[in-house]
Tab-separated table of C-alpha atoms in Angstrom:
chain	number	residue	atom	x	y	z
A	16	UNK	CA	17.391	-14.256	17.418
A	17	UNK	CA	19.323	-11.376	16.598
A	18	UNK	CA	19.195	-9.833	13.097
A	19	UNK	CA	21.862	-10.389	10.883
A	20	UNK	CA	24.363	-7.449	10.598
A	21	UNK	CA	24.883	-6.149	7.101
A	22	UNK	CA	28.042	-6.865	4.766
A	23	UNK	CA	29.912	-4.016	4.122
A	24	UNK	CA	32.395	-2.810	1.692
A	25	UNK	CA	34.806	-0.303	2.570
A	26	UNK	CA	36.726	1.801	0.384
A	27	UNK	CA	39.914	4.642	1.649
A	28	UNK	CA	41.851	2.637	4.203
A	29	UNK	CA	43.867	6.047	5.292
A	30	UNK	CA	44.151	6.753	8.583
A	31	UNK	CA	40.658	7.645	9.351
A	32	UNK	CA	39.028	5.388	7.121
A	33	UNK	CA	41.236	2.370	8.650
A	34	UNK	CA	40.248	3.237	11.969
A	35	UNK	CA	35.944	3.064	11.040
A	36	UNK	CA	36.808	-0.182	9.066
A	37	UNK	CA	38.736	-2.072	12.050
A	38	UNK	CA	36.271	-0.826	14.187
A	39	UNK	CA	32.992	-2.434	12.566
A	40	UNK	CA	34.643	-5.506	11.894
A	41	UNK	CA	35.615	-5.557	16.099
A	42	UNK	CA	31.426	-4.923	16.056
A	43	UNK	CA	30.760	-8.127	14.341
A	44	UNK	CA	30.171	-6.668	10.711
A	45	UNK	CA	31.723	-8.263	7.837
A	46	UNK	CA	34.084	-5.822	5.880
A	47	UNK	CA	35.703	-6.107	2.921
A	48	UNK	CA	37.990	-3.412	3.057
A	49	UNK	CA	39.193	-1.667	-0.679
A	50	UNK	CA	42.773	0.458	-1.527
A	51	UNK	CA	45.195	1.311	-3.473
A	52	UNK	CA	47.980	0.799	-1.541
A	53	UNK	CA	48.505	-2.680	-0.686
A	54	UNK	CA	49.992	-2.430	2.757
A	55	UNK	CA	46.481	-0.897	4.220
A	56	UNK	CA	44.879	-3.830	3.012
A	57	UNK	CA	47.544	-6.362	4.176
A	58	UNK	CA	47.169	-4.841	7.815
A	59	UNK	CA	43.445	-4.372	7.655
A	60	UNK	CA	43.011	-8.421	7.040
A	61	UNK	CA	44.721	-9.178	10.177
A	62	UNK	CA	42.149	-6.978	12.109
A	63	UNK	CA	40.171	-10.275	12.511
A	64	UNK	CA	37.532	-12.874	11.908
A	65	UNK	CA	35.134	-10.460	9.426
A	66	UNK	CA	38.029	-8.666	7.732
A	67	UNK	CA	38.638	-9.400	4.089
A	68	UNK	CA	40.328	-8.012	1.105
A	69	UNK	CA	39.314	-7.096	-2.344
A	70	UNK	CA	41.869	-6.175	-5.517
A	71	UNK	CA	38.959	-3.704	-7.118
A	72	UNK	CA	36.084	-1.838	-6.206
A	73	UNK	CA	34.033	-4.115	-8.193
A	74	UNK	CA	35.268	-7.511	-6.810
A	75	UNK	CA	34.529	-5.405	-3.161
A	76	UNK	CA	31.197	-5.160	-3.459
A	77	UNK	CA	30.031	-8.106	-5.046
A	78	UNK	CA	28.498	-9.689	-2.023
A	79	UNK	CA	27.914	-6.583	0.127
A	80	UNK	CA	24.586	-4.917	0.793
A	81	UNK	CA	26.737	-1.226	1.480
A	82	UNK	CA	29.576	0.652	0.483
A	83	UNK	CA	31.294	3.202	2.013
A	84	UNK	CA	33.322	4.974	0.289
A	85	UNK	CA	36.352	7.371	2.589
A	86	UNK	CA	38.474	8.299	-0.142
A	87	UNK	CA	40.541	11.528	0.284
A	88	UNK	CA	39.057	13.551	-2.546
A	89	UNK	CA	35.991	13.105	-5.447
A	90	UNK	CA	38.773	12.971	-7.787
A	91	UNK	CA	39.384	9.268	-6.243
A	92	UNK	CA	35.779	8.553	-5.376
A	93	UNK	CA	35.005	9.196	-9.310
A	94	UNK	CA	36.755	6.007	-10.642
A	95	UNK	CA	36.316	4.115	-7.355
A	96	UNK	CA	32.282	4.490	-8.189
A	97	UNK	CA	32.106	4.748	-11.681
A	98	UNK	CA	35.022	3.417	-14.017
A	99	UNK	CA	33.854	0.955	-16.425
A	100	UNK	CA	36.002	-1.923	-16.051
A	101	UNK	CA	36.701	-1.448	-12.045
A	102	UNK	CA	34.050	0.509	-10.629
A	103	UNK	CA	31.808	-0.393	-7.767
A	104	UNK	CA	28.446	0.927	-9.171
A	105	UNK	CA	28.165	-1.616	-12.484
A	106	UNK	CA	28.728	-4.790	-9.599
A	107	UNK	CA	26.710	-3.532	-7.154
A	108	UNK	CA	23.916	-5.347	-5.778
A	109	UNK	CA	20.239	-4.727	-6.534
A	110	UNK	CA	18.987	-2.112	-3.698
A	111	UNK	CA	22.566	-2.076	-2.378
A	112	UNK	CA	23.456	1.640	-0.724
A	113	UNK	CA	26.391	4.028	-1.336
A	114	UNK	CA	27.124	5.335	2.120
A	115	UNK	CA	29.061	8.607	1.054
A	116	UNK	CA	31.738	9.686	4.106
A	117	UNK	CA	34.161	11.416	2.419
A	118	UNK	CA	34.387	14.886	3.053
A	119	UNK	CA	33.127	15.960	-0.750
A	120	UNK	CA	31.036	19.272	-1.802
A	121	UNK	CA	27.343	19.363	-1.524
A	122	UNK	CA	27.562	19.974	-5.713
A	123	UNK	CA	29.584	16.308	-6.049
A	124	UNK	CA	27.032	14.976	-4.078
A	125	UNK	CA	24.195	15.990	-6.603
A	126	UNK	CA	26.732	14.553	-9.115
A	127	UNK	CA	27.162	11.260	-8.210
A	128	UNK	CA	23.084	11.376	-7.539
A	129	UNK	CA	22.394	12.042	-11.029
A	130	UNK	CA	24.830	9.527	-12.571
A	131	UNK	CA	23.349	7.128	-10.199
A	132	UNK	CA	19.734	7.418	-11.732
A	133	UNK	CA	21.438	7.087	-15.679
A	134	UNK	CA	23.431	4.016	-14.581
A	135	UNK	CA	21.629	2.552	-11.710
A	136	UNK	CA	18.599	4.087	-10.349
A	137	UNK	CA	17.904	1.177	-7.797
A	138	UNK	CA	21.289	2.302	-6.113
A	139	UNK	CA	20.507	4.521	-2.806
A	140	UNK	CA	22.997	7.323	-2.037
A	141	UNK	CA	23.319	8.373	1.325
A	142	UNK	CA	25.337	12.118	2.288
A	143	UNK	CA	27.090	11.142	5.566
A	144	UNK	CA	30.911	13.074	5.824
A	145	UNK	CA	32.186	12.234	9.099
A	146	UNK	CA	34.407	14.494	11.706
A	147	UNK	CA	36.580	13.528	15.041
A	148	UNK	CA	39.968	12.364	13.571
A	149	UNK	CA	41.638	9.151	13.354
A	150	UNK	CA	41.423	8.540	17.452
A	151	UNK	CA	37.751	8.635	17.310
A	152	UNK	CA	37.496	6.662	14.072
A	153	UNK	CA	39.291	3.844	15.853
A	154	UNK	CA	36.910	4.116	18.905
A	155	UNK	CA	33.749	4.165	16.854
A	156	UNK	CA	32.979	7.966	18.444
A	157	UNK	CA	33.035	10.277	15.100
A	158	UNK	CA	30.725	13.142	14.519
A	159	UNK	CA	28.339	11.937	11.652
A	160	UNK	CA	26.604	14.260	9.276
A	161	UNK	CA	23.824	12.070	7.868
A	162	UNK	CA	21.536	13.481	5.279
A	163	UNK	CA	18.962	11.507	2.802
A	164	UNK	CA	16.206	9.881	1.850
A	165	UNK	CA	14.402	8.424	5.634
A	166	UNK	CA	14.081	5.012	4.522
A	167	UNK	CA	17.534	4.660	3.488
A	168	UNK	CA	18.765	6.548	6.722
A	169	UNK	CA	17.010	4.139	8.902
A	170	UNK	CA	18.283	1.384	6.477
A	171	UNK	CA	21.597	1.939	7.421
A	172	UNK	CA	21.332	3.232	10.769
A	173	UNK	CA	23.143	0.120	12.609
A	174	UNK	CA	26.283	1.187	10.337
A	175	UNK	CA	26.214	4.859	11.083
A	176	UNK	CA	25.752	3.945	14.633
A	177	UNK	CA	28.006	2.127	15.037
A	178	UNK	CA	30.950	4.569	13.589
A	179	UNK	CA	29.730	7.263	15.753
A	180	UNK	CA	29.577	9.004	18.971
A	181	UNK	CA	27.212	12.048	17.426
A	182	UNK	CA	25.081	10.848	14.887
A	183	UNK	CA	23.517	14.297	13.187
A	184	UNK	CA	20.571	14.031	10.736
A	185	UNK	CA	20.719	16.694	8.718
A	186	UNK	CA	17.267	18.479	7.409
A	187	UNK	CA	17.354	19.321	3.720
A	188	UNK	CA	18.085	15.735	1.410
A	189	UNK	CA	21.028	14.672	-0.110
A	190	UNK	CA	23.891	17.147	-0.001
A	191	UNK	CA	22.474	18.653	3.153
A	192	UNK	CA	25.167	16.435	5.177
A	193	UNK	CA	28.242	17.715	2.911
A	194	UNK	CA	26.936	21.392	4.043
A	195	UNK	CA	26.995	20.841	7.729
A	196	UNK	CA	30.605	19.658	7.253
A	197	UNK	CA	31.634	22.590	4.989
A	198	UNK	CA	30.510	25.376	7.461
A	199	UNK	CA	32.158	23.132	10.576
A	200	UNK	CA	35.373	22.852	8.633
A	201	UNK	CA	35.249	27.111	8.302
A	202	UNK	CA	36.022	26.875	11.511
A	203	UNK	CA	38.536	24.682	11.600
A	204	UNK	CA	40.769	25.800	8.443
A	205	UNK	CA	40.519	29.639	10.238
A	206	UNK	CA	41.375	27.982	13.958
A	207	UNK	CA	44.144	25.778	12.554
A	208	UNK	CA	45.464	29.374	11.054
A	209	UNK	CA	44.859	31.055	14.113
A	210	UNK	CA	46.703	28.645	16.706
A	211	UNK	CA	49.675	29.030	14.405
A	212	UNK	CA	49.631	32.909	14.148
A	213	UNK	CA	49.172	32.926	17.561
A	214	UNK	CA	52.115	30.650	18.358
A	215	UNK	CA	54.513	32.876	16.102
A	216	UNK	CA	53.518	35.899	17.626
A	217	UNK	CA	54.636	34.798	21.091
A	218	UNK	CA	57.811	33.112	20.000
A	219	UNK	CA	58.695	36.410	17.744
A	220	UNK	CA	57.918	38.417	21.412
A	221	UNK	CA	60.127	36.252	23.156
A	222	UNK	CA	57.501	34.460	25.537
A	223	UNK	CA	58.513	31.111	26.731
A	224	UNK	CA	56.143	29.471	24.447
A	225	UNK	CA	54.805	26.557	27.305
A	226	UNK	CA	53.601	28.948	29.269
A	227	UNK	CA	51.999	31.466	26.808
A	228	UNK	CA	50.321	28.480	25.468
A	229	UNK	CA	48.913	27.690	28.662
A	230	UNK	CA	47.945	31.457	29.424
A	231	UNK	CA	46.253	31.418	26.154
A	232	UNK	CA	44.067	28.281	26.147
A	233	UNK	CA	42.645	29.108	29.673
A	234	UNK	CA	41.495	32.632	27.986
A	235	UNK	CA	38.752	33.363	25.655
A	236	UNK	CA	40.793	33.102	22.838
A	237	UNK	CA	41.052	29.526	22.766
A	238	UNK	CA	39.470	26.978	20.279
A	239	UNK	CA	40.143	23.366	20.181
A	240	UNK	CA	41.691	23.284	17.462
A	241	UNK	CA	44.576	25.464	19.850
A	242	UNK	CA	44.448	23.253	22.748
A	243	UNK	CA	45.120	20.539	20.149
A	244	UNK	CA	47.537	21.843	17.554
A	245	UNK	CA	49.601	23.844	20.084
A	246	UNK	CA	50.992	20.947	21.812
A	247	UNK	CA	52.798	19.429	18.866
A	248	UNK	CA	54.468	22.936	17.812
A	249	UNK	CA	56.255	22.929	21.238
A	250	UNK	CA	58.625	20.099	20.596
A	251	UNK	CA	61.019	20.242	17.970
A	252	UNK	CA	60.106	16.475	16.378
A	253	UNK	CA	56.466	15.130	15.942
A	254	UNK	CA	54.230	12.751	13.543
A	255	UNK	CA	51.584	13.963	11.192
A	256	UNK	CA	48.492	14.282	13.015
A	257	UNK	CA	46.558	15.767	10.310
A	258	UNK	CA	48.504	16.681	7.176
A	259	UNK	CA	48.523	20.047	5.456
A	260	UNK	CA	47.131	18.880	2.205
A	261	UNK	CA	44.079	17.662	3.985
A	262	UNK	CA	42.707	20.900	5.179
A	263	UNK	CA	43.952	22.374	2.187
A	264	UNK	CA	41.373	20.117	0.240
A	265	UNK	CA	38.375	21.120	2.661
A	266	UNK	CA	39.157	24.602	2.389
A	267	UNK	CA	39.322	24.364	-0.779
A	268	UNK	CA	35.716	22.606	-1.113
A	269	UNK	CA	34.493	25.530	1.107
A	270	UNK	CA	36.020	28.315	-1.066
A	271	UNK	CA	34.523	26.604	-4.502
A	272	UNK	CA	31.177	26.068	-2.973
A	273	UNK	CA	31.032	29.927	-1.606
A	274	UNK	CA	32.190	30.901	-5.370
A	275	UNK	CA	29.343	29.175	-6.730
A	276	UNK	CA	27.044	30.601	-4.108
A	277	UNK	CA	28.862	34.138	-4.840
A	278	UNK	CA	29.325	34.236	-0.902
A	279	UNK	CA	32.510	36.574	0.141
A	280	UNK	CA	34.432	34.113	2.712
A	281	UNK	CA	37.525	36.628	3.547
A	282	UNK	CA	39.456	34.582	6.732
A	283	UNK	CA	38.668	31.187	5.316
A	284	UNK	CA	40.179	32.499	1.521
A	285	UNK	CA	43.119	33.397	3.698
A	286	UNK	CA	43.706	30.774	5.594
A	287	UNK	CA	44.015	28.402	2.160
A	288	UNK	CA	46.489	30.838	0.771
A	289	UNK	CA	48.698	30.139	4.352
A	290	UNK	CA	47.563	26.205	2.874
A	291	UNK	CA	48.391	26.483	-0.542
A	292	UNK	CA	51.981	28.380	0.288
A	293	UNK	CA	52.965	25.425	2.784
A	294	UNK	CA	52.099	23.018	0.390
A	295	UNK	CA	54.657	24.890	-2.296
A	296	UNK	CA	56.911	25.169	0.221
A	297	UNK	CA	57.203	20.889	0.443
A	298	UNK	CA	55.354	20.660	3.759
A	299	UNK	CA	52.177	18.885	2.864
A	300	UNK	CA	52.345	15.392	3.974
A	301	UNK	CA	52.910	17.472	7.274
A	302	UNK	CA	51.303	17.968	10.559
A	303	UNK	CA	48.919	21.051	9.509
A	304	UNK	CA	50.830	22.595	12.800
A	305	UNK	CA	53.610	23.206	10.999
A	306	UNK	CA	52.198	26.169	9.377
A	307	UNK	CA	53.111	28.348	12.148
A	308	UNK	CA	56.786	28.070	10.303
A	309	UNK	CA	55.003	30.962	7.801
A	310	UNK	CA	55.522	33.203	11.191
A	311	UNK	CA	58.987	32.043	11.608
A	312	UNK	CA	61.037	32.901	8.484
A	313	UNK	CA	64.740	31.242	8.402
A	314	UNK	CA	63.357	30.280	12.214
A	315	UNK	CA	60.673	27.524	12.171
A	316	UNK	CA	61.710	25.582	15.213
A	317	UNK	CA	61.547	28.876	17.618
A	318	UNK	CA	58.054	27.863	19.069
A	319	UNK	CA	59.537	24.742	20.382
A	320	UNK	CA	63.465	26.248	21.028
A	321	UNK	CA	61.209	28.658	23.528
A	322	UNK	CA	59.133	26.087	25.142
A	323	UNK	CA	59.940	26.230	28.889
A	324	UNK	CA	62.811	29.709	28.382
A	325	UNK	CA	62.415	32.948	27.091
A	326	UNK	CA	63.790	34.223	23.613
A	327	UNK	CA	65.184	37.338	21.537
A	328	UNK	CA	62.133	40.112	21.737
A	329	UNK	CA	61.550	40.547	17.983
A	330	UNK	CA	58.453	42.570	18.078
A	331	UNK	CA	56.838	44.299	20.999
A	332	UNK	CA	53.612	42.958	21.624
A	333	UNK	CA	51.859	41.515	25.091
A	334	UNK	CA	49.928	38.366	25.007
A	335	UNK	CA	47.053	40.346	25.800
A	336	UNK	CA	46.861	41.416	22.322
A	337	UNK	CA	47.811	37.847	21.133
A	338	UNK	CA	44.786	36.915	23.208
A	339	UNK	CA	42.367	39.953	21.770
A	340	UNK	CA	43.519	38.785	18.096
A	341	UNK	CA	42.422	35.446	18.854
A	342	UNK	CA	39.089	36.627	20.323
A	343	UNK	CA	38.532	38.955	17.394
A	344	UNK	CA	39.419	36.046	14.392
A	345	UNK	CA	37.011	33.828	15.943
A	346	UNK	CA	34.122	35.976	16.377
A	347	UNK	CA	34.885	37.040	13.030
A	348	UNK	CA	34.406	33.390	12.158
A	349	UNK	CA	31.210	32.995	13.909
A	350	UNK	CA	30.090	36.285	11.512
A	351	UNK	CA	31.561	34.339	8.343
A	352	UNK	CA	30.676	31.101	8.864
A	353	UNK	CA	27.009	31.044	10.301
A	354	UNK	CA	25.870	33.832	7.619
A	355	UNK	CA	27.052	31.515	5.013
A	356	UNK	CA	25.151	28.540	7.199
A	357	UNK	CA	21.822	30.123	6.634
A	358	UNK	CA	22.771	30.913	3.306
A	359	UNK	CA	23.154	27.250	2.372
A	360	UNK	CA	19.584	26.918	4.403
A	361	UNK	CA	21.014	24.575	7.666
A	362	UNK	CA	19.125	25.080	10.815
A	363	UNK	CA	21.684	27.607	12.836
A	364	UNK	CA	20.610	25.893	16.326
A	365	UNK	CA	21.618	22.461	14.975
A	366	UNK	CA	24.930	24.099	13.745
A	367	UNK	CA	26.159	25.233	17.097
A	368	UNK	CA	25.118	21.780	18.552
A	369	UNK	CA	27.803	20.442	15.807
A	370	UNK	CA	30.176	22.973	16.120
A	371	UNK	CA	30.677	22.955	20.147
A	372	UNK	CA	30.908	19.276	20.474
A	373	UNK	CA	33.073	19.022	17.818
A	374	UNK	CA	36.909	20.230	16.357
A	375	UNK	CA	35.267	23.737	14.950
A	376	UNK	CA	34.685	24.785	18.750
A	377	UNK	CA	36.099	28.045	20.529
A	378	UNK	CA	35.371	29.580	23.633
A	379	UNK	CA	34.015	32.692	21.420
A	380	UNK	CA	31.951	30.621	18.953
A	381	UNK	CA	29.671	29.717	22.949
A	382	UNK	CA	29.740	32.771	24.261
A	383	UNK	CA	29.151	35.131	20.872
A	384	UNK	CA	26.058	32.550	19.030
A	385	UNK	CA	23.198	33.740	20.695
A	386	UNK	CA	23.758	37.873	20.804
A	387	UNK	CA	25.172	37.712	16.881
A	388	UNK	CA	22.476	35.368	15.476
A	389	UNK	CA	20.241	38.264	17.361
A	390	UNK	CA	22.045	40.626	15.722
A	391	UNK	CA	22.409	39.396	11.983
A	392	UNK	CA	25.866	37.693	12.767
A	393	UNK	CA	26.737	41.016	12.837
A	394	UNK	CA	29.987	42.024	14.288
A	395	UNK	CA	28.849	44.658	16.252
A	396	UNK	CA	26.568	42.175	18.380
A	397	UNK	CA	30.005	40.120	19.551
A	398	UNK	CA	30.599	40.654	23.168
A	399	UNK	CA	32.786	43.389	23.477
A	400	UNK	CA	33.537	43.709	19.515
A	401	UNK	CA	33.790	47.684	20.083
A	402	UNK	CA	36.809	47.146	22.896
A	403	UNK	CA	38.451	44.397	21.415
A	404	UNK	CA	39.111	46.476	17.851
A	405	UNK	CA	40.300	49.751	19.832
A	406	UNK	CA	42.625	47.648	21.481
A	407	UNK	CA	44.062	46.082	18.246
A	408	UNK	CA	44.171	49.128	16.589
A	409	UNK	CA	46.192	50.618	19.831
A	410	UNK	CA	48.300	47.950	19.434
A	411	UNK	CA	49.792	48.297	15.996
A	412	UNK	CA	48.825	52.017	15.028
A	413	UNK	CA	49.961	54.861	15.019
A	414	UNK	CA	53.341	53.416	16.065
A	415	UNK	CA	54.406	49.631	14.178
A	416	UNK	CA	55.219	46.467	16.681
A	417	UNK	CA	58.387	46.200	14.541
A	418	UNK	CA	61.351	47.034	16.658
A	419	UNK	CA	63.756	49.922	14.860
């Protein structure tokens, strides 16, 4: 006879964490799905035999051997876990296991560990932030981060499994999960920048925008996080995929973490000041995409006015050196982000396993890994690093792109 599959409670029914929860209930586990807003939970119940609701935290995980807990932010998984009339962790079962997916930094996770051990040391705590969007959420294919204690991995293996596609165990203990994510997600808050400077660029030179787009992801300036933002830029009306505020939080994570690690992170700190000024500017329940409006002052529709015709030539600059700025931001990515990688003291090999099968990938980060991390993650050993900065600096100096 076949083992019984764990009860679970789950708590962040966004659009990511509805999406794991539907889809281990459609598994066979029993959920008992936990949020704030009351329509998540009155959809999630009709997901099927297995589903069930819970008002609190507490009342969630009275009868369940693991929570997961997919807030947005550790500002919501502090109360969630520990406030002392509603929080899970006082009505927790004995032995019962925190299954951590939120995308949180590696110094929460030590948090939550220690007020674990002062409040209840029999709890486990398991590091596992997930990655793959709300598409692979739903079809039980995310990328999975899991870091821990062995026993308490293997404990909750059939869950993890069952949410995932990739399932990485991460080397290093509790926290070393949260890591992995942080350096992925360097490459995706600089890519997500990128795709949108990119896009400008062309529009501003008057490019019908389809087809530069299509000239540019077949070159080796293209990420996936291009081939995937791109699309929605080049018509005029589109849902959130991903909003703003959510890679604003990550990079955030990643710029805090580096501070505490006194790291310099230049592109990354850059790219959440393009986050942070989108966000003031009323755009962050947004499509991140929409960034590319930065580019586009009084203009922030050209990319998609321009997709399939030609525009007004406001700058003079070729796609080549669209493409060669691509190229040279994400090899300067690989330089940023895998320095920092060893820094934090996760295996570089496993890294680019992560990163090219998942959202963080770019044609450069493949082809550039093996002669940087020879060289240091040194510029210099990028393919072609010396001809890709003359021809940027050709492009722009002595005389400026700006028309007179």
């Amino acid at each position: 006879m076949a083992s019984r599959l764990p009860n679970v409670a789950f708590a962040g029914l966004g659009a990511m964490g509805f999406g794991m929860a539907s889809h281990l209930v459609k598994s066979g586990f029993p959920v008992t799905g936990y949020d704030v807003y009351q329509p998540a939970l009155d959809s999630f119940i009709k997901e099927g035999h297995g589903a069930s609701s819970a008002r609190t935290p507490r009342e969630a995980v009275a009868d369940t051997d693991f929570l997961i807990c997919m807030v947005a932010t550790s500002v919501q998984a502090t109360p969630l876990l520990f406030d002392p009339d509603t929080g899970a962790v006082r009505g927790m079962k004995e032995n019962a296991t925190i299954i951590m997916c939120s995308t949180v930094a590696p110094a929460y996770i030590d948090e939550v560990q220690k007020r674990l051990k002062d409040q209840r040391p029999d709890i486990r705590l398991i590091d596992s932030p997930v990655s793959g969007g709300a598409g692979r959420a739903a079809d039980g294919t995310l990328s999975i981060f899991a870091s821990g204690e062995k026993a308490q991995l293997e404990s909750a293996h059939s869950i993890l499994q069952c949410m995932s596609g990739k399932l990485y165990d991460i080397p290093g203990g509790l926290g070393a999960g949260s890591k992995a994510k942080l350096i992925h997600q360097i490459f995706a808050g600089i890519h997500i920048a990128m795709a949108s400077e990119a896009m400008g660029l062309a529009a501003l030179a008057g490019f019908d925008t389809r087809h530069a787009y299509e000239s540019l992801r077949a070159n080796d300036g293209s990420s996936w996080m291009f081939e995937n933002r791109v699309p929605p830029m080049l018509v005029s009306s589109h849902p959130p995929y991903s909003a703003i505020t959510i890679i604003a939080k990550d990079v955030g994570i990643i710029t805090t973490t580096s501070g505490d690690f006194r790291f310099p992170l230049p592109l990354v700190s850059i790219a959440e000041q393009l986050y942070l000024t989108s966000i003031s500017a009323g755009w962050g329940k947004e499509d991140d995409c929409v960034t590319v409006r930065l580019y586009l002052p009084g203009n922030g529709d050209l990319v998609a006015d321009q997709a399939g015709a030609s525009g007004t030539v406001s700058i003079n600059i070729t796609l080549d050196t669209v493409q060669d700025l691509m190229i040279g931001v994400h090899t300067a990515a690989v330089s940023e982000a895998m320095s920092f990688c060893e820094r934090l003291g996760i295996d570089t090999d496993l890294m680019f396993d992560i990163v090219s099968n998942a959202a963080g990938a770019s044609r450069m980060f493949v082809k550039a890994f093996e002669p940087m991390k020879q060289g240091g993650w040194s510029l210099k050993a990028a393919p072609d690093a010396k001809g890709i900065r003359d021809r940027l600096v050709s492009a722009i100096s002595p005389r400026s792109i700006l028309e007179d």
